[in-house]
Short mmCIF file of N, CA and C in Angstrom, two decimals:
data_model
loop_
_atom_site.label_atom_id
_atom_site.label_comp_id
_atom_site.label_asym_id
_atom_site.label_seq_id
_atom_site.Cartn_x
_atom_site.Cartn_y
_atom_site.Cartn_z
N ASP A 1 3.81 1.57 -16.03
CA ASP A 1 4.52 2.41 -15.09
C ASP A 1 3.62 2.81 -13.94
N ILE A 2 4.15 3.52 -12.99
CA ILE A 2 3.40 3.84 -11.77
C ILE A 2 2.16 4.69 -12.07
N PHE A 3 2.24 5.57 -13.07
CA PHE A 3 1.08 6.38 -13.42
C PHE A 3 -0.08 5.50 -13.89
N MET A 4 0.23 4.52 -14.73
CA MET A 4 -0.81 3.61 -15.24
C MET A 4 -1.43 2.80 -14.09
N VAL A 5 -0.59 2.28 -13.23
CA VAL A 5 -1.08 1.46 -12.11
C VAL A 5 -1.95 2.30 -11.19
N GLU A 6 -1.46 3.45 -10.80
CA GLU A 6 -2.22 4.32 -9.89
C GLU A 6 -3.54 4.76 -10.52
N THR A 7 -3.51 5.11 -11.79
CA THR A 7 -4.73 5.53 -12.49
C THR A 7 -5.76 4.42 -12.52
N GLN A 8 -5.32 3.19 -12.77
CA GLN A 8 -6.27 2.07 -12.82
C GLN A 8 -6.91 1.84 -11.45
N PHE A 9 -6.16 1.98 -10.38
CA PHE A 9 -6.75 1.85 -9.05
C PHE A 9 -7.69 3.02 -8.77
N TRP A 10 -7.26 4.22 -9.12
CA TRP A 10 -8.07 5.41 -8.89
C TRP A 10 -9.41 5.30 -9.63
N GLU A 11 -9.36 4.85 -10.90
CA GLU A 11 -10.59 4.69 -11.68
C GLU A 11 -11.52 3.64 -11.08
N ALA A 12 -10.97 2.70 -10.34
CA ALA A 12 -11.77 1.66 -9.68
C ALA A 12 -12.22 2.10 -8.28
N GLY A 13 -11.87 3.32 -7.89
CA GLY A 13 -12.32 3.85 -6.61
C GLY A 13 -11.48 3.43 -5.42
N VAL A 14 -10.24 3.02 -5.65
CA VAL A 14 -9.38 2.55 -4.57
C VAL A 14 -8.32 3.60 -4.25
N ASP A 15 -8.16 3.88 -2.96
CA ASP A 15 -7.07 4.72 -2.50
C ASP A 15 -5.91 3.81 -2.16
N THR A 16 -4.83 3.94 -2.90
CA THR A 16 -3.67 3.07 -2.70
C THR A 16 -2.73 3.64 -1.65
N THR A 17 -1.95 2.77 -1.08
CA THR A 17 -0.83 3.16 -0.22
C THR A 17 0.40 2.45 -0.76
N TRP A 18 1.42 3.21 -1.09
CA TRP A 18 2.67 2.67 -1.61
C TRP A 18 3.65 2.54 -0.45
N TYR A 19 4.19 1.35 -0.28
CA TYR A 19 5.17 1.07 0.78
C TYR A 19 6.55 1.14 0.15
N VAL A 20 7.31 2.14 0.53
CA VAL A 20 8.58 2.42 -0.14
C VAL A 20 9.70 2.55 0.88
N ASP A 21 10.94 2.57 0.39
CA ASP A 21 12.06 2.80 1.29
C ASP A 21 12.16 4.30 1.60
N LYS A 22 12.87 4.61 2.65
CA LYS A 22 12.98 5.99 3.13
C LYS A 22 13.47 6.94 2.04
N ASP A 23 14.43 6.48 1.24
CA ASP A 23 15.00 7.36 0.21
C ASP A 23 14.03 7.66 -0.92
N SER A 24 13.02 6.84 -1.12
CA SER A 24 12.05 7.04 -2.21
C SER A 24 10.78 7.76 -1.77
N LEU A 25 10.59 7.92 -0.47
CA LEU A 25 9.33 8.46 0.05
C LEU A 25 8.96 9.80 -0.60
N GLN A 26 9.87 10.74 -0.62
CA GLN A 26 9.55 12.07 -1.15
C GLN A 26 9.23 12.02 -2.63
N ASP A 27 9.90 11.14 -3.39
CA ASP A 27 9.61 11.02 -4.82
C ASP A 27 8.17 10.59 -5.04
N TYR A 28 7.69 9.64 -4.26
CA TYR A 28 6.30 9.18 -4.39
C TYR A 28 5.33 10.28 -3.97
N LYS A 29 5.64 10.97 -2.88
CA LYS A 29 4.76 12.04 -2.41
C LYS A 29 4.72 13.20 -3.40
N THR A 30 5.84 13.48 -4.06
CA THR A 30 5.89 14.53 -5.07
C THR A 30 4.95 14.22 -6.23
N LEU A 31 4.77 12.94 -6.51
CA LEU A 31 3.83 12.52 -7.56
C LEU A 31 2.37 12.59 -7.10
N GLY A 32 2.16 12.96 -5.83
CA GLY A 32 0.80 13.05 -5.30
C GLY A 32 0.27 11.73 -4.77
N LEU A 33 1.14 10.78 -4.56
CA LEU A 33 0.73 9.45 -4.09
C LEU A 33 0.78 9.36 -2.58
N THR A 34 -0.07 8.53 -2.02
CA THR A 34 0.00 8.22 -0.60
C THR A 34 1.08 7.17 -0.43
N ALA A 35 2.12 7.52 0.29
CA ALA A 35 3.25 6.61 0.47
C ALA A 35 3.70 6.65 1.92
N VAL A 36 4.15 5.50 2.39
CA VAL A 36 4.69 5.39 3.74
C VAL A 36 6.01 4.64 3.67
N VAL A 37 6.85 4.88 4.65
CA VAL A 37 8.11 4.15 4.70
C VAL A 37 7.81 2.73 5.16
N GLY A 38 8.16 1.79 4.31
CA GLY A 38 7.96 0.39 4.65
C GLY A 38 9.27 -0.33 4.84
N GLY A 39 10.35 0.29 4.40
CA GLY A 39 11.66 -0.34 4.46
C GLY A 39 12.02 -0.91 3.11
N LYS A 40 13.04 -1.75 3.11
CA LYS A 40 13.43 -2.43 1.88
C LYS A 40 12.34 -3.43 1.50
N LEU A 41 12.54 -4.15 0.42
CA LEU A 41 11.49 -4.97 -0.19
C LEU A 41 10.72 -5.87 0.77
N THR A 42 11.40 -6.77 1.45
CA THR A 42 10.67 -7.72 2.30
C THR A 42 10.03 -7.04 3.50
N GLU A 43 10.70 -6.04 4.05
CA GLU A 43 10.11 -5.30 5.17
C GLU A 43 8.84 -4.58 4.72
N ALA A 44 8.90 -3.96 3.53
CA ALA A 44 7.73 -3.25 3.00
C ALA A 44 6.58 -4.22 2.71
N ARG A 45 6.90 -5.37 2.15
CA ARG A 45 5.86 -6.36 1.87
C ARG A 45 5.20 -6.81 3.18
N ASN A 46 6.00 -7.04 4.22
CA ASN A 46 5.43 -7.46 5.50
C ASN A 46 4.60 -6.36 6.15
N ARG A 47 5.01 -5.12 5.99
CA ARG A 47 4.21 -4.02 6.55
C ARG A 47 2.85 -3.96 5.86
N GLY A 48 2.84 -4.15 4.55
CA GLY A 48 1.56 -4.19 3.83
C GLY A 48 0.67 -5.33 4.33
N LEU A 49 1.27 -6.50 4.54
CA LEU A 49 0.49 -7.63 5.08
C LEU A 49 -0.08 -7.30 6.45
N ARG A 50 0.75 -6.72 7.33
CA ARG A 50 0.29 -6.38 8.69
C ARG A 50 -0.83 -5.34 8.64
N ASP A 51 -0.66 -4.30 7.81
CA ASP A 51 -1.67 -3.25 7.75
C ASP A 51 -3.00 -3.78 7.24
N ALA A 52 -2.97 -4.64 6.21
CA ALA A 52 -4.22 -5.22 5.69
C ALA A 52 -4.86 -6.12 6.73
N LYS A 53 -4.06 -6.94 7.40
CA LYS A 53 -4.58 -7.85 8.43
C LYS A 53 -5.24 -7.06 9.56
N ALA A 54 -4.62 -5.95 9.97
CA ALA A 54 -5.18 -5.12 11.04
C ALA A 54 -6.55 -4.57 10.66
N LYS A 55 -6.78 -4.37 9.36
CA LYS A 55 -8.07 -3.88 8.88
C LYS A 55 -9.01 -5.03 8.48
N ARG A 56 -8.52 -6.28 8.64
CA ARG A 56 -9.27 -7.48 8.26
C ARG A 56 -9.62 -7.48 6.78
N LYS A 57 -8.66 -7.03 5.98
CA LYS A 57 -8.86 -6.95 4.54
C LYS A 57 -7.86 -7.85 3.82
N VAL A 58 -8.24 -8.26 2.63
CA VAL A 58 -7.31 -8.98 1.77
C VAL A 58 -6.19 -8.01 1.42
N CYS A 59 -4.97 -8.48 1.48
CA CYS A 59 -3.82 -7.66 1.08
C CYS A 59 -3.59 -7.86 -0.41
N VAL A 60 -3.60 -6.77 -1.15
CA VAL A 60 -3.30 -6.80 -2.58
C VAL A 60 -1.98 -6.07 -2.75
N GLN A 61 -0.98 -6.78 -3.27
CA GLN A 61 0.31 -6.14 -3.50
C GLN A 61 0.59 -6.13 -4.99
N VAL A 62 1.05 -4.96 -5.45
CA VAL A 62 1.23 -4.70 -6.88
C VAL A 62 2.53 -3.95 -7.08
N SER A 63 3.29 -4.32 -8.08
CA SER A 63 4.47 -3.54 -8.41
C SER A 63 4.03 -2.30 -9.19
N ASP A 64 4.92 -1.36 -9.32
CA ASP A 64 4.55 -0.09 -9.97
C ASP A 64 4.85 -0.07 -11.46
N ASP A 65 5.04 -1.24 -12.07
CA ASP A 65 5.34 -1.24 -13.50
C ASP A 65 4.46 -2.17 -14.33
N ILE A 66 3.25 -2.41 -13.87
CA ILE A 66 2.32 -3.24 -14.63
C ILE A 66 1.57 -2.34 -15.62
N SER A 67 1.45 -2.80 -16.85
CA SER A 67 0.78 -1.98 -17.86
C SER A 67 -0.71 -2.27 -17.96
N ALA A 68 -1.13 -3.52 -17.69
CA ALA A 68 -2.56 -3.85 -17.80
C ALA A 68 -2.83 -5.18 -17.11
N TRP A 69 -4.08 -5.34 -16.73
CA TRP A 69 -4.58 -6.62 -16.23
C TRP A 69 -5.46 -7.19 -17.33
N GLU A 70 -5.02 -8.28 -17.91
CA GLU A 70 -5.68 -8.87 -19.07
C GLU A 70 -6.12 -10.29 -18.76
N TYR A 71 -7.31 -10.65 -19.20
CA TYR A 71 -7.80 -12.02 -19.07
C TYR A 71 -8.26 -12.47 -20.44
N ARG A 72 -7.87 -13.66 -20.83
CA ARG A 72 -8.30 -14.23 -22.12
C ARG A 72 -9.28 -15.35 -21.84
N ASP A 73 -10.43 -15.30 -22.50
CA ASP A 73 -11.47 -16.29 -22.31
C ASP A 73 -11.72 -17.03 -23.62
N GLY A 74 -11.47 -18.34 -23.59
CA GLY A 74 -11.69 -19.14 -24.78
C GLY A 74 -11.31 -20.58 -24.53
N PRO A 75 -11.64 -21.44 -25.46
CA PRO A 75 -11.33 -22.87 -25.29
C PRO A 75 -9.82 -23.13 -25.41
N ASN A 76 -9.40 -24.18 -24.73
CA ASN A 76 -8.00 -24.61 -24.81
C ASN A 76 -7.68 -25.14 -26.20
N ALA A 77 -6.40 -25.20 -26.49
CA ALA A 77 -5.92 -25.84 -27.72
C ALA A 77 -6.22 -27.33 -27.63
N GLU A 78 -6.50 -27.94 -28.76
CA GLU A 78 -6.79 -29.37 -28.76
C GLU A 78 -5.53 -30.21 -28.62
N VAL A 79 -4.40 -29.66 -29.02
CA VAL A 79 -3.12 -30.35 -28.85
C VAL A 79 -2.13 -29.36 -28.23
N ARG A 80 -1.12 -29.89 -27.59
CA ARG A 80 -0.15 -29.04 -26.90
C ARG A 80 1.06 -28.75 -27.80
N THR A 81 0.81 -27.95 -28.84
CA THR A 81 1.89 -27.47 -29.70
C THR A 81 1.87 -25.96 -29.66
N ASP A 82 3.00 -25.34 -29.97
CA ASP A 82 3.05 -23.88 -29.97
C ASP A 82 2.02 -23.29 -30.94
N ASP A 83 1.92 -23.86 -32.13
CA ASP A 83 0.96 -23.35 -33.11
C ASP A 83 -0.47 -23.42 -32.60
N ALA A 84 -0.84 -24.54 -32.02
CA ALA A 84 -2.21 -24.72 -31.52
C ALA A 84 -2.50 -23.79 -30.34
N MET A 85 -1.55 -23.68 -29.41
CA MET A 85 -1.74 -22.80 -28.26
C MET A 85 -1.77 -21.33 -28.69
N ASN A 86 -0.92 -20.94 -29.61
CA ASN A 86 -0.93 -19.57 -30.12
C ASN A 86 -2.25 -19.25 -30.82
N ALA A 87 -2.77 -20.21 -31.58
CA ALA A 87 -4.06 -20.01 -32.27
C ALA A 87 -5.20 -19.87 -31.27
N ALA A 88 -5.21 -20.70 -30.24
CA ALA A 88 -6.26 -20.62 -29.21
C ALA A 88 -6.18 -19.29 -28.48
N HIS A 89 -4.97 -18.85 -28.18
CA HIS A 89 -4.78 -17.56 -27.51
C HIS A 89 -5.28 -16.41 -28.38
N ALA A 90 -4.93 -16.45 -29.65
CA ALA A 90 -5.34 -15.38 -30.57
C ALA A 90 -6.85 -15.34 -30.78
N ALA A 91 -7.50 -16.51 -30.72
CA ALA A 91 -8.95 -16.57 -30.94
C ALA A 91 -9.75 -16.23 -29.69
N ALA A 92 -9.13 -16.25 -28.53
CA ALA A 92 -9.84 -16.01 -27.27
C ALA A 92 -10.29 -14.56 -27.16
N ARG A 93 -11.36 -14.38 -26.43
CA ARG A 93 -11.85 -13.03 -26.16
C ARG A 93 -10.90 -12.37 -25.16
N ARG A 94 -10.44 -11.16 -25.47
CA ARG A 94 -9.50 -10.43 -24.63
C ARG A 94 -10.25 -9.43 -23.77
N LEU A 95 -10.09 -9.56 -22.47
CA LEU A 95 -10.72 -8.65 -21.52
C LEU A 95 -9.65 -7.88 -20.77
N ILE A 96 -9.75 -6.57 -20.78
CA ILE A 96 -8.88 -5.73 -19.96
C ILE A 96 -9.72 -5.33 -18.76
N VAL A 97 -9.26 -5.72 -17.57
CA VAL A 97 -10.03 -5.49 -16.35
C VAL A 97 -9.25 -4.58 -15.40
N SER A 98 -9.93 -4.07 -14.41
CA SER A 98 -9.26 -3.25 -13.41
C SER A 98 -8.48 -4.16 -12.46
N PRO A 99 -7.48 -3.61 -11.79
CA PRO A 99 -6.76 -4.42 -10.81
C PRO A 99 -7.68 -4.89 -9.68
N VAL A 100 -8.70 -4.09 -9.38
CA VAL A 100 -9.66 -4.48 -8.35
C VAL A 100 -10.47 -5.70 -8.81
N ALA A 101 -10.93 -5.67 -10.06
CA ALA A 101 -11.67 -6.82 -10.61
C ALA A 101 -10.78 -8.06 -10.63
N ALA A 102 -9.52 -7.90 -11.02
CA ALA A 102 -8.59 -9.03 -11.05
C ALA A 102 -8.40 -9.60 -9.64
N ALA A 103 -8.19 -8.73 -8.67
CA ALA A 103 -8.00 -9.19 -7.28
C ALA A 103 -9.25 -9.89 -6.76
N ARG A 104 -10.41 -9.32 -7.01
CA ARG A 104 -11.66 -9.94 -6.54
C ARG A 104 -11.89 -11.29 -7.20
N PHE A 105 -11.56 -11.40 -8.47
CA PHE A 105 -11.73 -12.65 -9.19
C PHE A 105 -10.83 -13.74 -8.60
N VAL A 106 -9.57 -13.41 -8.35
CA VAL A 106 -8.65 -14.39 -7.78
C VAL A 106 -9.09 -14.78 -6.38
N VAL A 107 -9.49 -13.81 -5.57
CA VAL A 107 -9.96 -14.12 -4.20
C VAL A 107 -11.20 -15.00 -4.24
N ALA A 108 -12.13 -14.71 -5.14
CA ALA A 108 -13.33 -15.55 -5.26
C ALA A 108 -12.96 -16.98 -5.63
N LYS A 109 -12.03 -17.14 -6.56
CA LYS A 109 -11.58 -18.48 -6.94
C LYS A 109 -10.90 -19.18 -5.76
N MET A 110 -10.10 -18.45 -4.99
CA MET A 110 -9.44 -19.03 -3.82
C MET A 110 -10.49 -19.52 -2.81
N ARG A 111 -11.47 -18.67 -2.54
CA ARG A 111 -12.48 -19.01 -1.53
C ARG A 111 -13.41 -20.12 -2.00
N GLY A 112 -13.53 -20.30 -3.31
CA GLY A 112 -14.37 -21.36 -3.85
C GLY A 112 -13.61 -22.65 -4.14
N ALA A 113 -12.31 -22.64 -3.90
CA ALA A 113 -11.48 -23.83 -4.18
C ALA A 113 -11.76 -24.94 -3.18
N GLU A 114 -11.44 -26.14 -3.60
CA GLU A 114 -11.55 -27.29 -2.70
C GLU A 114 -10.55 -27.14 -1.57
N GLU A 115 -10.85 -27.78 -0.44
CA GLU A 115 -9.94 -27.79 0.70
C GLU A 115 -8.67 -28.55 0.37
N PRO A 116 -7.57 -28.18 0.90
CA PRO A 116 -7.36 -26.99 1.72
C PRO A 116 -7.35 -25.74 0.84
N ARG A 117 -8.09 -24.74 1.27
CA ARG A 117 -8.21 -23.52 0.47
C ARG A 117 -6.93 -22.70 0.52
N PRO A 118 -6.49 -22.24 -0.62
CA PRO A 118 -5.28 -21.40 -0.63
C PRO A 118 -5.53 -20.05 0.01
N LYS A 119 -4.49 -19.48 0.56
CA LYS A 119 -4.58 -18.15 1.17
C LYS A 119 -3.70 -17.15 0.42
N LEU A 120 -3.07 -17.62 -0.66
CA LEU A 120 -2.24 -16.79 -1.54
C LEU A 120 -2.68 -17.04 -2.96
N GLY A 121 -2.91 -15.96 -3.70
CA GLY A 121 -3.31 -16.09 -5.09
C GLY A 121 -2.62 -15.08 -5.98
N GLY A 122 -2.52 -15.43 -7.25
CA GLY A 122 -1.89 -14.53 -8.20
C GLY A 122 -2.26 -14.92 -9.62
N VAL A 123 -1.49 -14.44 -10.56
CA VAL A 123 -1.79 -14.65 -11.97
C VAL A 123 -0.54 -15.07 -12.73
N TYR A 124 -0.77 -15.62 -13.93
CA TYR A 124 0.32 -15.96 -14.83
C TYR A 124 1.07 -14.67 -15.14
N MET A 125 2.37 -14.74 -15.17
CA MET A 125 3.15 -13.52 -15.13
C MET A 125 3.65 -12.96 -16.45
N LEU A 126 3.39 -13.61 -17.55
CA LEU A 126 3.93 -13.11 -18.81
C LEU A 126 2.86 -12.39 -19.63
N GLY A 127 3.31 -11.45 -20.44
CA GLY A 127 2.38 -10.70 -21.28
C GLY A 127 1.63 -11.58 -22.25
N SER A 128 2.27 -12.59 -22.78
CA SER A 128 1.60 -13.54 -23.66
C SER A 128 1.38 -14.83 -22.89
N CYS A 129 0.14 -15.15 -22.71
CA CYS A 129 -0.18 -16.36 -21.95
C CYS A 129 -0.63 -17.50 -22.86
N ALA A 130 -0.13 -17.53 -24.10
CA ALA A 130 -0.53 -18.57 -25.05
C ALA A 130 -0.25 -19.96 -24.51
N ARG A 131 0.84 -20.13 -23.78
CA ARG A 131 1.18 -21.46 -23.25
C ARG A 131 0.17 -21.96 -22.23
N THR A 132 -0.64 -21.08 -21.67
CA THR A 132 -1.64 -21.53 -20.71
C THR A 132 -2.86 -22.15 -21.39
N PHE A 133 -2.93 -22.07 -22.71
CA PHE A 133 -4.09 -22.58 -23.42
C PHE A 133 -4.02 -24.08 -23.67
N ALA A 134 -3.28 -24.78 -22.81
CA ALA A 134 -3.25 -26.24 -22.84
C ALA A 134 -3.35 -26.78 -21.42
N SER A 135 -3.86 -25.96 -20.51
CA SER A 135 -3.96 -26.37 -19.10
C SER A 135 -5.23 -25.81 -18.49
N ASP A 136 -5.45 -26.16 -17.23
CA ASP A 136 -6.62 -25.65 -16.51
C ASP A 136 -6.50 -24.14 -16.32
N ALA A 137 -7.65 -23.50 -16.11
CA ALA A 137 -7.66 -22.05 -15.95
C ALA A 137 -7.00 -21.61 -14.65
N PHE A 138 -6.99 -22.45 -13.64
CA PHE A 138 -6.33 -22.14 -12.38
C PHE A 138 -5.48 -23.31 -11.96
N ALA A 139 -4.29 -23.02 -11.47
CA ALA A 139 -3.35 -24.05 -11.06
C ALA A 139 -3.02 -23.87 -9.59
N ARG A 140 -2.72 -24.99 -8.93
CA ARG A 140 -2.41 -24.93 -7.51
C ARG A 140 -1.01 -25.43 -7.19
N GLN A 141 -0.17 -25.50 -8.20
CA GLN A 141 1.18 -25.97 -7.94
C GLN A 141 2.25 -25.02 -8.50
N HIS A 142 1.88 -23.82 -8.90
CA HIS A 142 2.83 -22.88 -9.49
C HIS A 142 3.12 -21.73 -8.53
N PHE A 143 4.29 -21.13 -8.71
CA PHE A 143 4.64 -20.03 -7.82
C PHE A 143 3.88 -18.76 -8.19
N ILE A 144 3.78 -17.88 -7.21
CA ILE A 144 3.08 -16.60 -7.38
C ILE A 144 4.12 -15.49 -7.46
N LEU A 145 4.13 -14.79 -8.56
CA LEU A 145 5.07 -13.71 -8.78
C LEU A 145 4.70 -12.50 -7.91
N GLY A 146 5.71 -11.81 -7.42
CA GLY A 146 5.49 -10.68 -6.53
C GLY A 146 4.91 -9.44 -7.18
N ASP A 147 4.76 -9.42 -8.50
CA ASP A 147 4.24 -8.22 -9.16
C ASP A 147 2.74 -8.00 -8.93
N PHE A 148 2.00 -9.06 -8.67
CA PHE A 148 0.56 -8.93 -8.38
C PHE A 148 0.11 -10.18 -7.63
N PHE A 149 -0.29 -9.99 -6.39
CA PHE A 149 -0.80 -11.13 -5.63
C PHE A 149 -1.76 -10.65 -4.56
N VAL A 150 -2.56 -11.59 -4.06
CA VAL A 150 -3.51 -11.33 -2.99
C VAL A 150 -3.26 -12.33 -1.87
N VAL A 151 -3.47 -11.88 -0.63
CA VAL A 151 -3.27 -12.73 0.54
C VAL A 151 -4.47 -12.56 1.46
N GLU A 152 -5.05 -13.68 1.86
CA GLU A 152 -6.17 -13.64 2.80
C GLU A 152 -5.69 -13.10 4.15
N PRO A 153 -6.56 -12.35 4.86
CA PRO A 153 -6.15 -11.81 6.16
C PRO A 153 -5.89 -12.90 7.21
N SER A 154 -6.41 -14.09 6.99
CA SER A 154 -6.19 -15.18 7.95
C SER A 154 -4.83 -15.85 7.79
N SER A 155 -4.09 -15.51 6.73
CA SER A 155 -2.76 -16.09 6.53
C SER A 155 -1.80 -15.57 7.60
N THR A 156 -0.98 -16.45 8.12
CA THR A 156 0.05 -16.05 9.08
C THR A 156 1.44 -16.06 8.47
N VAL A 157 1.55 -16.36 7.19
CA VAL A 157 2.84 -16.40 6.51
C VAL A 157 3.31 -14.97 6.23
N THR A 158 4.58 -14.73 6.47
CA THR A 158 5.18 -13.44 6.15
C THR A 158 6.43 -13.68 5.29
N PHE A 159 6.96 -12.61 4.75
CA PHE A 159 8.17 -12.70 3.95
C PHE A 159 9.38 -12.85 4.87
N ASP A 160 10.29 -13.70 4.47
CA ASP A 160 11.53 -13.92 5.21
C ASP A 160 12.43 -12.71 5.00
N LEU A 161 12.73 -12.01 6.08
CA LEU A 161 13.53 -10.79 5.99
C LEU A 161 14.96 -11.04 5.52
N ASN A 162 15.40 -12.29 5.54
CA ASN A 162 16.74 -12.61 5.07
C ASN A 162 16.81 -12.76 3.55
N MET A 163 15.65 -12.86 2.90
CA MET A 163 15.62 -13.03 1.45
C MET A 163 15.78 -11.66 0.78
N LYS A 164 16.76 -11.55 -0.10
CA LYS A 164 16.99 -10.31 -0.84
C LYS A 164 16.59 -10.45 -2.30
N LEU A 165 16.52 -11.68 -2.79
CA LEU A 165 16.07 -12.00 -4.14
C LEU A 165 15.15 -13.20 -4.05
N LYS A 166 14.24 -13.31 -5.01
CA LYS A 166 13.34 -14.46 -5.10
C LYS A 166 12.49 -14.63 -3.84
N GLU A 167 12.21 -13.51 -3.19
CA GLU A 167 11.39 -13.57 -1.98
C GLU A 167 9.99 -14.08 -2.28
N ASP A 168 9.51 -13.87 -3.52
CA ASP A 168 8.18 -14.36 -3.89
C ASP A 168 8.17 -15.89 -4.01
N TYR A 169 9.25 -16.47 -4.48
CA TYR A 169 9.35 -17.93 -4.52
C TYR A 169 9.28 -18.50 -3.10
N ASP A 170 10.05 -17.90 -2.20
CA ASP A 170 10.08 -18.35 -0.81
C ASP A 170 8.70 -18.18 -0.15
N PHE A 171 8.05 -17.06 -0.42
CA PHE A 171 6.72 -16.79 0.14
C PHE A 171 5.71 -17.82 -0.36
N THR A 172 5.80 -18.16 -1.64
CA THR A 172 4.93 -19.20 -2.20
C THR A 172 5.22 -20.54 -1.53
N ALA A 173 6.48 -20.90 -1.40
CA ALA A 173 6.85 -22.17 -0.78
C ALA A 173 6.35 -22.23 0.66
N ALA A 174 6.43 -21.12 1.38
CA ALA A 174 5.94 -21.08 2.76
C ALA A 174 4.43 -21.29 2.80
N HIS A 175 3.71 -20.75 1.82
CA HIS A 175 2.26 -20.96 1.75
C HIS A 175 1.94 -22.41 1.42
N ILE A 176 2.71 -23.02 0.54
CA ILE A 176 2.48 -24.43 0.22
C ILE A 176 2.70 -25.28 1.47
N THR A 177 3.77 -24.99 2.19
CA THR A 177 4.08 -25.74 3.40
C THR A 177 2.97 -25.58 4.44
N LYS A 178 2.51 -24.37 4.64
CA LYS A 178 1.53 -24.09 5.71
C LYS A 178 0.10 -24.40 5.29
N TYR A 179 -0.27 -24.09 4.05
CA TYR A 179 -1.68 -24.17 3.65
C TYR A 179 -1.95 -25.14 2.50
N GLY A 180 -0.95 -25.80 1.97
CA GLY A 180 -1.17 -26.82 0.95
C GLY A 180 -0.96 -26.38 -0.48
N SER A 181 -1.26 -25.12 -0.79
CA SER A 181 -1.08 -24.64 -2.16
C SER A 181 -1.39 -23.16 -2.26
N PRO A 182 -0.87 -22.52 -3.30
CA PRO A 182 -1.38 -21.21 -3.71
C PRO A 182 -2.40 -21.44 -4.80
N LEU A 183 -2.92 -20.37 -5.39
CA LEU A 183 -3.81 -20.50 -6.55
C LEU A 183 -3.37 -19.46 -7.56
N ARG A 184 -3.08 -19.91 -8.76
CA ARG A 184 -2.63 -18.99 -9.80
C ARG A 184 -3.51 -19.09 -11.02
N GLY A 185 -4.01 -17.95 -11.48
CA GLY A 185 -4.79 -17.90 -12.70
C GLY A 185 -3.94 -18.20 -13.91
N GLU A 186 -4.42 -19.10 -14.76
CA GLU A 186 -3.72 -19.52 -15.96
C GLU A 186 -4.69 -19.42 -17.12
N PRO A 187 -5.16 -18.23 -17.43
CA PRO A 187 -6.29 -18.13 -18.36
C PRO A 187 -6.03 -18.77 -19.70
N PRO A 188 -6.97 -19.58 -20.20
CA PRO A 188 -7.98 -20.30 -19.44
C PRO A 188 -7.45 -21.59 -18.92
#
């Protein structure tokens, strides 16, 4: 929930800004959060991109209902079966990291990737990532979910204001078209 997300950023020394619609502004401020009117979903996402770009910073966008940032470190399954992938996942070392560490890790991987370097990065979106234990740790052909992603300040891609649903799919497709690929963590 929003308390968990805000606390994790606060503990990492980050002052967050929540981009919300006009009707929600007072609710966020009542919770003691820094919030600004960003408009509806795509307008708010674009305002966050513009504000980060103006500061020459990576834009990190996060939904308010993430419970934890988890990374599993361990060898892949030897065969691609549910039992083998589940066993590899269960045996892997579980790391709970801050959202700042997660964002920095993804950005570092993006900047170290082969050309063309992605300008959009994110993570596998499910609580159980056992199915990722039969693939590479990072993939460049998967979509980036809107719940947690990073965008380089040099990106010129914005959210299509006409999209009311699946705007993250469209944003990923626009990045693929313009920059060749996104980068998504698939631990490991």
